[in-house]
Amino acid sequence: MEVYKNMSGYEFTVIEQLGNRQVKVQFLKTGSVVQMHSGNISASKVKDPFQISRCGVGYLGYFDKKKCYQKRAYQLWSNMIKRCYDSNDKQGYFGTGVSVSDSWLCYANFLEDLNSLGGFDKWLAKEKYQLDKDLIGNGKFYSKETCEFIPEHLNKSLGKLGKKYVDGCWLTTNI
């Protein structure tokens, strides 16, 4: 069994020849299996959907690329991960205890849950709605249970007022 490496150094092996120059490969670290054109192996264009690829915590998973909003959703997911886990994001939450649920560290799960969040239809219609973790959550955790889409002006107003959710109560810290 020959072991190859992709551009990121992740090892994989060809587990099945499918014909028409299609192969199935399996990544040794994550165990994920991907079907692709065999020419991608020599070009090192083999990507593991479960390889950590965003801020040391996020990964893509298997997702439906045909959803009309998947590119916008990816940007939303990527920014959420960055705000929580990138020490260089000076306007983010790094080091403040704000985190993302284990499920949502996988973009595919985030994408799947998005349409069940309140206000999704407004966001989808490209109204000025933003993902918020404060109004129904405790302000410290992004998850399916703690997030919804709210109007941009409300989200920004809460931030300017210094609204914080502490022990079940909303406190204004900038007065």
Short mmCIF file of N, CA and C in Angstrom, two decimals:
data_model
loop_
_atom_site.label_atom_id
_atom_site.label_comp_id
_atom_site.label_asym_id
_atom_site.label_seq_id
_atom_site.Cartn_x
_atom_site.Cartn_y
_atom_site.Cartn_z
N MET A 1 0.85 -1.17 0.00
CA MET A 1 0.00 0.00 0.00
C MET A 1 0.90 1.25 0.00
N GLU A 2 0.81 2.03 -1.07
CA GLU A 2 1.63 3.23 -1.20
C GLU A 2 0.98 4.39 -0.46
N VAL A 3 1.77 5.14 0.29
CA VAL A 3 1.30 6.30 1.04
C VAL A 3 1.76 7.56 0.33
N TYR A 4 0.82 8.48 0.13
CA TYR A 4 1.09 9.77 -0.52
C TYR A 4 0.88 10.88 0.50
N LYS A 5 1.33 12.09 0.15
CA LYS A 5 1.09 13.27 0.99
C LYS A 5 0.47 14.36 0.13
N ASN A 6 -0.49 15.08 0.72
CA ASN A 6 -1.05 16.22 0.00
C ASN A 6 -0.18 17.45 0.28
N MET A 7 -0.58 18.61 -0.23
CA MET A 7 0.23 19.83 -0.09
C MET A 7 0.41 20.25 1.37
N SER A 8 -0.51 19.84 2.23
CA SER A 8 -0.41 20.18 3.66
C SER A 8 0.38 19.14 4.44
N GLY A 9 0.83 18.11 3.77
CA GLY A 9 1.60 17.07 4.43
C GLY A 9 0.78 15.95 5.03
N TYR A 10 -0.54 15.97 4.79
CA TYR A 10 -1.41 14.91 5.32
C TYR A 10 -1.27 13.67 4.45
N GLU A 11 -1.10 12.52 5.09
CA GLU A 11 -0.89 11.28 4.37
C GLU A 11 -2.22 10.62 3.99
N PHE A 12 -2.22 10.00 2.81
CA PHE A 12 -3.39 9.26 2.34
C PHE A 12 -2.93 8.10 1.48
N THR A 13 -3.85 7.20 1.23
CA THR A 13 -3.56 6.05 0.38
C THR A 13 -4.74 5.80 -0.55
N VAL A 14 -4.47 5.25 -1.72
CA VAL A 14 -5.53 4.89 -2.65
C VAL A 14 -6.11 3.56 -2.17
N ILE A 15 -7.42 3.53 -1.93
CA ILE A 15 -8.04 2.30 -1.44
C ILE A 15 -8.85 1.58 -2.50
N GLU A 16 -9.16 2.29 -3.62
CA GLU A 16 -9.95 1.64 -4.68
C GLU A 16 -9.79 2.38 -6.00
N GLN A 17 -9.58 1.62 -7.07
CA GLN A 17 -9.58 2.16 -8.43
C GLN A 17 -11.00 2.00 -8.95
N LEU A 18 -11.60 3.08 -9.43
CA LEU A 18 -13.00 3.05 -9.84
C LEU A 18 -13.19 3.05 -11.35
N GLY A 19 -12.16 3.19 -12.13
CA GLY A 19 -12.31 3.31 -13.58
C GLY A 19 -12.46 4.76 -13.98
N ASN A 20 -12.36 5.03 -15.29
CA ASN A 20 -12.42 6.42 -15.78
C ASN A 20 -11.46 7.33 -15.02
N ARG A 21 -10.34 6.77 -14.59
CA ARG A 21 -9.30 7.49 -13.84
C ARG A 21 -9.81 8.05 -12.52
N GLN A 22 -10.91 7.50 -12.02
CA GLN A 22 -11.43 7.88 -10.71
C GLN A 22 -10.89 6.91 -9.66
N VAL A 23 -10.56 7.44 -8.49
CA VAL A 23 -10.06 6.62 -7.39
C VAL A 23 -10.73 7.07 -6.09
N LYS A 24 -10.70 6.17 -5.12
CA LYS A 24 -11.09 6.52 -3.76
C LYS A 24 -9.82 6.54 -2.94
N VAL A 25 -9.64 7.62 -2.17
CA VAL A 25 -8.48 7.70 -1.28
C VAL A 25 -8.98 7.83 0.15
N GLN A 26 -8.15 7.36 1.07
CA GLN A 26 -8.47 7.48 2.49
C GLN A 26 -7.32 8.19 3.19
N PHE A 27 -7.68 9.18 4.00
CA PHE A 27 -6.68 9.91 4.78
C PHE A 27 -6.38 9.15 6.05
N LEU A 28 -5.11 9.02 6.34
CA LEU A 28 -4.68 8.19 7.46
C LEU A 28 -5.01 8.82 8.81
N LYS A 29 -4.91 10.13 8.92
CA LYS A 29 -5.14 10.79 10.21
C LYS A 29 -6.62 10.83 10.59
N THR A 30 -7.49 11.19 9.65
CA THR A 30 -8.91 11.36 9.98
C THR A 30 -9.77 10.16 9.58
N GLY A 31 -9.26 9.33 8.67
CA GLY A 31 -10.03 8.19 8.19
C GLY A 31 -11.05 8.53 7.13
N SER A 32 -11.15 9.79 6.75
CA SER A 32 -12.14 10.19 5.75
C SER A 32 -11.77 9.64 4.37
N VAL A 33 -12.81 9.38 3.58
CA VAL A 33 -12.64 8.81 2.25
C VAL A 33 -13.18 9.81 1.23
N VAL A 34 -12.42 10.03 0.16
CA VAL A 34 -12.78 10.99 -0.88
C VAL A 34 -12.59 10.33 -2.24
N GLN A 35 -13.55 10.57 -3.14
CA GLN A 35 -13.43 10.11 -4.52
C GLN A 35 -12.93 11.26 -5.37
N MET A 36 -12.00 10.96 -6.29
CA MET A 36 -11.44 12.02 -7.12
C MET A 36 -10.80 11.47 -8.38
N HIS A 37 -10.38 12.37 -9.23
CA HIS A 37 -9.64 12.02 -10.43
C HIS A 37 -8.21 11.66 -10.01
N SER A 38 -7.67 10.59 -10.57
CA SER A 38 -6.34 10.12 -10.17
C SER A 38 -5.23 11.13 -10.45
N GLY A 39 -5.44 12.02 -11.43
CA GLY A 39 -4.45 13.05 -11.74
C GLY A 39 -4.22 14.02 -10.59
N ASN A 40 -5.20 14.12 -9.69
CA ASN A 40 -5.04 15.01 -8.54
C ASN A 40 -3.97 14.51 -7.58
N ILE A 41 -3.69 13.23 -7.61
CA ILE A 41 -2.69 12.67 -6.71
C ILE A 41 -1.31 13.20 -7.08
N SER A 42 -0.93 13.10 -8.33
CA SER A 42 0.39 13.58 -8.74
C SER A 42 0.49 15.10 -8.64
N ALA A 43 -0.63 15.79 -8.73
CA ALA A 43 -0.62 17.25 -8.63
C ALA A 43 -0.75 17.72 -7.17
N SER A 44 -0.81 16.76 -6.24
CA SER A 44 -0.97 17.06 -4.80
C SER A 44 -2.22 17.88 -4.51
N LYS A 45 -3.28 17.68 -5.28
CA LYS A 45 -4.53 18.41 -5.10
C LYS A 45 -5.57 17.55 -4.39
N VAL A 46 -5.14 16.83 -3.40
CA VAL A 46 -6.01 15.93 -2.65
C VAL A 46 -6.31 16.61 -1.31
N LYS A 47 -7.57 16.90 -1.04
CA LYS A 47 -7.94 17.60 0.18
C LYS A 47 -8.80 16.72 1.07
N ASP A 48 -8.47 16.73 2.34
CA ASP A 48 -9.23 16.01 3.36
C ASP A 48 -10.28 16.96 3.93
N PRO A 49 -11.57 16.64 3.77
CA PRO A 49 -12.60 17.55 4.28
C PRO A 49 -12.63 17.63 5.81
N PHE A 50 -11.92 16.74 6.48
CA PHE A 50 -11.90 16.77 7.94
C PHE A 50 -10.55 17.25 8.49
N GLN A 51 -9.73 17.78 7.60
CA GLN A 51 -8.45 18.38 8.00
C GLN A 51 -8.75 19.76 8.59
N ILE A 52 -8.19 20.04 9.75
CA ILE A 52 -8.37 21.35 10.37
C ILE A 52 -7.80 22.41 9.42
N SER A 53 -8.64 23.37 9.05
CA SER A 53 -8.21 24.33 8.04
C SER A 53 -8.53 25.79 8.41
N ARG A 54 -9.19 26.01 9.54
CA ARG A 54 -9.56 27.38 9.90
C ARG A 54 -9.20 27.65 11.36
N CYS A 55 -8.25 28.51 11.58
CA CYS A 55 -7.85 28.99 12.91
C CYS A 55 -7.51 27.86 13.89
N GLY A 56 -7.02 26.76 13.37
CA GLY A 56 -6.61 25.66 14.24
C GLY A 56 -7.73 24.84 14.83
N VAL A 57 -8.99 25.14 14.46
CA VAL A 57 -10.12 24.40 15.03
C VAL A 57 -11.18 24.00 14.01
N GLY A 58 -11.37 24.79 12.97
CA GLY A 58 -12.46 24.58 12.02
C GLY A 58 -12.09 23.69 10.85
N TYR A 59 -13.06 22.95 10.36
CA TYR A 59 -12.86 22.09 9.19
C TYR A 59 -14.16 22.03 8.40
N LEU A 60 -14.06 21.65 7.13
CA LEU A 60 -15.20 21.73 6.22
C LEU A 60 -16.20 20.60 6.36
N GLY A 61 -15.77 19.37 6.43
CA GLY A 61 -16.70 18.24 6.41
C GLY A 61 -17.29 18.08 5.01
N TYR A 62 -18.25 17.17 4.90
CA TYR A 62 -18.95 16.96 3.62
C TYR A 62 -20.20 17.83 3.61
N PHE A 63 -20.33 18.71 2.63
CA PHE A 63 -21.49 19.61 2.59
C PHE A 63 -22.03 19.72 1.18
N ASP A 64 -23.26 20.18 1.10
CA ASP A 64 -23.96 20.34 -0.17
C ASP A 64 -23.51 21.64 -0.83
N LYS A 65 -22.70 21.53 -1.86
CA LYS A 65 -22.19 22.71 -2.56
C LYS A 65 -23.24 23.35 -3.46
N LYS A 66 -24.40 22.73 -3.58
CA LYS A 66 -25.44 23.26 -4.46
C LYS A 66 -26.42 24.19 -3.74
N LYS A 67 -26.31 24.32 -2.42
CA LYS A 67 -27.19 25.25 -1.71
C LYS A 67 -26.88 26.65 -2.19
N CYS A 68 -27.90 27.38 -2.53
CA CYS A 68 -27.70 28.70 -3.14
C CYS A 68 -26.99 29.67 -2.20
N TYR A 69 -27.04 29.43 -0.93
CA TYR A 69 -26.43 30.35 0.03
C TYR A 69 -25.15 29.81 0.66
N GLN A 70 -24.61 28.72 0.15
CA GLN A 70 -23.47 28.10 0.82
C GLN A 70 -22.22 28.98 0.83
N LYS A 71 -22.00 29.80 -0.17
CA LYS A 71 -20.82 30.67 -0.17
C LYS A 71 -20.96 31.77 0.88
N ARG A 72 -22.16 32.35 1.00
CA ARG A 72 -22.41 33.35 2.05
C ARG A 72 -22.30 32.72 3.42
N ALA A 73 -22.81 31.51 3.54
CA ALA A 73 -22.76 30.79 4.81
C ALA A 73 -21.32 30.49 5.19
N TYR A 74 -20.50 30.13 4.20
CA TYR A 74 -19.09 29.87 4.49
C TYR A 74 -18.42 31.11 5.04
N GLN A 75 -18.69 32.26 4.46
CA GLN A 75 -18.10 33.51 4.93
C GLN A 75 -18.54 33.80 6.37
N LEU A 76 -19.82 33.56 6.65
CA LEU A 76 -20.36 33.76 7.99
C LEU A 76 -19.67 32.83 8.99
N TRP A 77 -19.56 31.55 8.62
CA TRP A 77 -18.91 30.55 9.47
C TRP A 77 -17.44 30.91 9.70
N SER A 78 -16.75 31.25 8.63
CA SER A 78 -15.33 31.57 8.71
C SER A 78 -15.09 32.77 9.63
N ASN A 79 -15.93 33.80 9.51
CA ASN A 79 -15.79 34.98 10.37
C ASN A 79 -16.09 34.65 11.83
N MET A 80 -17.08 33.80 12.08
CA MET A 80 -17.42 33.39 13.44
C MET A 80 -16.22 32.67 14.07
N ILE A 81 -15.62 31.74 13.34
CA ILE A 81 -14.45 31.01 13.83
C ILE A 81 -13.30 31.98 14.09
N LYS A 82 -13.08 32.89 13.16
CA LYS A 82 -11.99 33.86 13.29
C LYS A 82 -12.18 34.73 14.53
N ARG A 83 -13.39 35.21 14.76
CA ARG A 83 -13.64 36.09 15.90
C ARG A 83 -13.35 35.40 17.22
N CYS A 84 -13.58 34.10 17.27
CA CYS A 84 -13.38 33.37 18.52
C CYS A 84 -11.98 32.83 18.71
N TYR A 85 -11.30 32.47 17.62
CA TYR A 85 -10.06 31.70 17.75
C TYR A 85 -8.81 32.32 17.13
N ASP A 86 -8.92 33.50 16.54
CA ASP A 86 -7.76 34.12 15.93
C ASP A 86 -7.23 35.23 16.84
N SER A 87 -6.04 35.03 17.38
CA SER A 87 -5.45 36.00 18.31
C SER A 87 -5.13 37.33 17.62
N ASN A 88 -5.06 37.33 16.30
CA ASN A 88 -4.76 38.55 15.55
C ASN A 88 -6.00 39.38 15.25
N ASP A 89 -7.19 38.85 15.53
CA ASP A 89 -8.44 39.59 15.29
C ASP A 89 -8.70 40.48 16.50
N LYS A 90 -8.27 41.72 16.40
CA LYS A 90 -8.34 42.65 17.54
C LYS A 90 -9.76 43.03 17.93
N GLN A 91 -10.72 42.89 17.01
CA GLN A 91 -12.11 43.20 17.33
C GLN A 91 -12.90 41.94 17.70
N GLY A 92 -12.22 40.83 17.75
CA GLY A 92 -12.89 39.57 18.03
C GLY A 92 -12.95 39.25 19.51
N TYR A 93 -13.22 37.99 19.79
CA TYR A 93 -13.43 37.53 21.16
C TYR A 93 -12.28 36.68 21.71
N PHE A 94 -11.20 36.56 20.97
CA PHE A 94 -10.11 35.68 21.39
C PHE A 94 -9.70 35.98 22.83
N GLY A 95 -9.64 34.94 23.66
CA GLY A 95 -9.22 35.09 25.04
C GLY A 95 -10.28 35.57 25.99
N THR A 96 -11.52 35.76 25.52
CA THR A 96 -12.59 36.25 26.40
C THR A 96 -13.54 35.15 26.84
N GLY A 97 -13.30 33.94 26.40
CA GLY A 97 -14.17 32.83 26.79
C GLY A 97 -15.31 32.56 25.83
N VAL A 98 -15.41 33.31 24.75
CA VAL A 98 -16.44 33.06 23.74
C VAL A 98 -15.96 31.91 22.86
N SER A 99 -16.85 30.95 22.60
CA SER A 99 -16.46 29.78 21.82
C SER A 99 -17.59 29.34 20.89
N VAL A 100 -17.27 28.35 20.08
CA VAL A 100 -18.19 27.78 19.10
C VAL A 100 -18.42 26.32 19.49
N SER A 101 -19.65 25.86 19.37
CA SER A 101 -19.96 24.48 19.71
C SER A 101 -19.11 23.53 18.88
N ASP A 102 -18.82 22.37 19.43
CA ASP A 102 -18.04 21.37 18.69
C ASP A 102 -18.69 21.06 17.35
N SER A 103 -20.01 20.98 17.35
CA SER A 103 -20.73 20.67 16.11
C SER A 103 -20.48 21.73 15.05
N TRP A 104 -20.49 22.99 15.44
CA TRP A 104 -20.32 24.08 14.48
C TRP A 104 -18.86 24.34 14.10
N LEU A 105 -17.92 23.65 14.71
CA LEU A 105 -16.55 23.75 14.23
C LEU A 105 -16.44 23.10 12.86
N CYS A 106 -17.42 22.28 12.52
CA CYS A 106 -17.53 21.66 11.20
C CYS A 106 -18.48 22.51 10.35
N TYR A 107 -17.96 23.07 9.27
CA TYR A 107 -18.78 23.92 8.39
C TYR A 107 -20.03 23.19 7.89
N ALA A 108 -19.92 21.92 7.56
CA ALA A 108 -21.07 21.17 7.06
C ALA A 108 -22.21 21.16 8.07
N ASN A 109 -21.91 21.01 9.34
CA ASN A 109 -22.94 21.03 10.38
C ASN A 109 -23.55 22.41 10.51
N PHE A 110 -22.70 23.44 10.48
CA PHE A 110 -23.17 24.82 10.54
C PHE A 110 -24.13 25.09 9.38
N LEU A 111 -23.73 24.71 8.19
CA LEU A 111 -24.55 24.92 7.00
C LEU A 111 -25.90 24.21 7.12
N GLU A 112 -25.87 22.99 7.64
CA GLU A 112 -27.09 22.20 7.80
C GLU A 112 -28.05 22.83 8.81
N ASP A 113 -27.52 23.42 9.88
CA ASP A 113 -28.35 24.00 10.94
C ASP A 113 -28.86 25.40 10.62
N LEU A 114 -28.20 26.10 9.73
CA LEU A 114 -28.46 27.52 9.50
C LEU A 114 -29.94 27.82 9.23
N ASN A 115 -30.57 27.01 8.38
CA ASN A 115 -31.96 27.32 8.00
C ASN A 115 -32.96 27.09 9.13
N SER A 116 -32.54 26.53 10.26
CA SER A 116 -33.45 26.34 11.39
C SER A 116 -33.37 27.50 12.38
N LEU A 117 -32.46 28.44 12.17
CA LEU A 117 -32.31 29.57 13.09
C LEU A 117 -33.35 30.64 12.81
N GLY A 118 -33.83 31.27 13.88
CA GLY A 118 -34.74 32.39 13.74
C GLY A 118 -34.12 33.48 12.89
N GLY A 119 -34.92 34.10 12.03
CA GLY A 119 -34.45 35.18 11.18
C GLY A 119 -33.71 34.73 9.94
N PHE A 120 -33.56 33.41 9.77
CA PHE A 120 -32.82 32.90 8.60
C PHE A 120 -33.41 33.42 7.30
N ASP A 121 -34.75 33.44 7.20
CA ASP A 121 -35.39 33.87 5.97
C ASP A 121 -35.04 35.32 5.63
N LYS A 122 -34.87 36.16 6.66
CA LYS A 122 -34.49 37.56 6.44
C LYS A 122 -33.04 37.63 5.95
N TRP A 123 -32.16 36.85 6.59
CA TRP A 123 -30.75 36.81 6.17
C TRP A 123 -30.65 36.29 4.74
N LEU A 124 -31.42 35.23 4.45
CA LEU A 124 -31.39 34.64 3.12
C LEU A 124 -31.87 35.63 2.06
N ALA A 125 -32.86 36.47 2.42
CA ALA A 125 -33.38 37.48 1.51
C ALA A 125 -32.44 38.69 1.39
N LYS A 126 -31.28 38.57 2.03
CA LYS A 126 -30.23 39.60 2.00
C LYS A 126 -30.68 40.90 2.67
N GLU A 127 -31.62 40.77 3.62
CA GLU A 127 -31.92 41.91 4.48
C GLU A 127 -30.74 42.04 5.43
N LYS A 128 -30.63 43.18 6.08
CA LYS A 128 -29.47 43.42 6.95
C LYS A 128 -29.67 42.74 8.30
N TYR A 129 -29.49 41.42 8.26
CA TYR A 129 -29.58 40.59 9.47
C TYR A 129 -28.23 39.95 9.73
N GLN A 130 -27.88 39.84 11.01
CA GLN A 130 -26.60 39.28 11.41
C GLN A 130 -26.80 38.13 12.40
N LEU A 131 -25.86 37.22 12.41
CA LEU A 131 -25.90 36.11 13.35
C LEU A 131 -25.58 36.65 14.75
N ASP A 132 -26.43 36.31 15.72
CA ASP A 132 -26.26 36.81 17.08
C ASP A 132 -26.32 35.67 18.08
N LYS A 133 -25.46 35.72 19.08
CA LYS A 133 -25.40 34.70 20.13
C LYS A 133 -25.87 35.24 21.47
N ASP A 134 -26.27 36.50 21.54
CA ASP A 134 -26.54 37.15 22.82
C ASP A 134 -28.00 37.14 23.25
N LEU A 135 -28.92 37.35 22.33
CA LEU A 135 -30.31 37.52 22.74
C LEU A 135 -30.96 36.25 23.27
N ILE A 136 -30.67 35.11 22.67
CA ILE A 136 -31.27 33.87 23.19
C ILE A 136 -30.24 32.99 23.88
N GLY A 137 -28.98 33.37 23.79
CA GLY A 137 -27.91 32.61 24.43
C GLY A 137 -27.35 33.39 25.60
N ASN A 138 -26.21 32.95 26.10
CA ASN A 138 -25.59 33.63 27.23
C ASN A 138 -24.49 34.59 26.79
N GLY A 139 -24.35 34.79 25.48
CA GLY A 139 -23.34 35.70 24.96
C GLY A 139 -21.94 35.12 24.89
N LYS A 140 -21.78 33.86 25.25
CA LYS A 140 -20.46 33.25 25.28
C LYS A 140 -20.33 32.04 24.36
N PHE A 141 -21.39 31.69 23.63
CA PHE A 141 -21.37 30.41 22.94
C PHE A 141 -22.19 30.48 21.65
N TYR A 142 -21.53 30.14 20.54
CA TYR A 142 -22.21 30.03 19.25
C TYR A 142 -22.66 28.58 19.07
N SER A 143 -23.96 28.37 18.89
CA SER A 143 -24.49 27.03 18.65
C SER A 143 -25.88 27.15 18.04
N LYS A 144 -26.41 26.03 17.62
CA LYS A 144 -27.76 25.98 17.06
C LYS A 144 -28.78 26.45 18.10
N GLU A 145 -28.53 26.15 19.36
CA GLU A 145 -29.48 26.48 20.42
C GLU A 145 -29.36 27.91 20.93
N THR A 146 -28.24 28.58 20.65
CA THR A 146 -28.01 29.91 21.24
C THR A 146 -27.94 31.03 20.22
N CYS A 147 -28.15 30.73 18.96
CA CYS A 147 -28.00 31.76 17.92
C CYS A 147 -29.28 31.97 17.14
N GLU A 148 -29.39 33.16 16.61
CA GLU A 148 -30.46 33.54 15.69
C GLU A 148 -29.96 34.72 14.86
N PHE A 149 -30.69 35.04 13.83
CA PHE A 149 -30.38 36.21 13.02
C PHE A 149 -31.23 37.36 13.53
N ILE A 150 -30.58 38.50 13.77
CA ILE A 150 -31.31 39.69 14.23
C ILE A 150 -30.92 40.86 13.33
N PRO A 151 -31.75 41.92 13.33
CA PRO A 151 -31.41 43.08 12.50
C PRO A 151 -30.04 43.66 12.88
N GLU A 152 -29.30 44.05 11.87
CA GLU A 152 -27.96 44.59 12.06
C GLU A 152 -27.97 45.76 13.04
N HIS A 153 -28.95 46.66 12.92
CA HIS A 153 -28.98 47.84 13.78
C HIS A 153 -29.15 47.45 15.25
N LEU A 154 -29.93 46.41 15.52
CA LEU A 154 -30.11 45.94 16.89
C LEU A 154 -28.82 45.31 17.42
N ASN A 155 -28.19 44.51 16.61
CA ASN A 155 -26.94 43.86 17.00
C ASN A 155 -25.87 44.91 17.32
N LYS A 156 -25.75 45.92 16.48
CA LYS A 156 -24.76 46.98 16.70
C LYS A 156 -25.11 47.81 17.93
N SER A 157 -26.40 48.07 18.13
CA SER A 157 -26.83 48.85 19.30
C SER A 157 -26.48 48.13 20.59
N LEU A 158 -26.72 46.84 20.62
CA LEU A 158 -26.39 46.07 21.82
C LEU A 158 -24.91 46.14 22.11
N GLY A 159 -24.09 46.07 21.07
CA GLY A 159 -22.65 46.15 21.25
C GLY A 159 -22.21 47.52 21.76
N LYS A 160 -22.78 48.59 21.22
CA LYS A 160 -22.42 49.94 21.64
C LYS A 160 -22.85 50.21 23.08
N LEU A 161 -23.97 49.62 23.48
CA LEU A 161 -24.44 49.82 24.85
C LEU A 161 -23.65 48.99 25.85
N GLY A 162 -22.82 48.10 25.34
CA GLY A 162 -22.05 47.25 26.23
C GLY A 162 -22.92 46.23 26.93
N LYS A 163 -23.96 45.77 26.25
CA LYS A 163 -24.86 44.79 26.85
C LYS A 163 -24.13 43.49 27.09
N LYS A 164 -24.24 42.97 28.28
CA LYS A 164 -23.65 41.69 28.64
C LYS A 164 -24.70 40.87 29.38
N TYR A 165 -24.70 39.58 29.11
CA TYR A 165 -25.62 38.67 29.76
C TYR A 165 -24.89 37.99 30.90
N VAL A 166 -25.29 38.26 32.14
CA VAL A 166 -24.61 37.72 33.31
C VAL A 166 -25.64 37.12 34.26
N ASP A 167 -25.45 35.85 34.60
CA ASP A 167 -26.31 35.17 35.56
C ASP A 167 -27.81 35.35 35.26
N GLY A 168 -28.18 35.23 34.01
CA GLY A 168 -29.58 35.27 33.62
C GLY A 168 -30.15 36.67 33.45
N CYS A 169 -29.31 37.71 33.52
CA CYS A 169 -29.80 39.08 33.39
C CYS A 169 -28.97 39.84 32.38
N TRP A 170 -29.61 40.78 31.68
CA TRP A 170 -28.90 41.67 30.78
C TRP A 170 -28.40 42.86 31.59
N LEU A 171 -27.12 43.16 31.49
CA LEU A 171 -26.53 44.29 32.17
C LEU A 171 -25.96 45.24 31.15
N THR A 172 -26.11 46.54 31.40
CA THR A 172 -25.49 47.54 30.55
C THR A 172 -24.25 48.03 31.27
N THR A 173 -23.10 47.86 30.64
CA THR A 173 -21.84 48.15 31.32
C THR A 173 -21.24 49.50 30.93
N ASN A 174 -21.85 50.21 30.00
CA ASN A 174 -21.28 51.48 29.54
C ASN A 174 -22.03 52.70 30.06
N ILE A 175 -22.73 52.58 31.13
CA ILE A 175 -23.49 53.73 31.66
C ILE A 175 -22.72 54.40 32.77
#
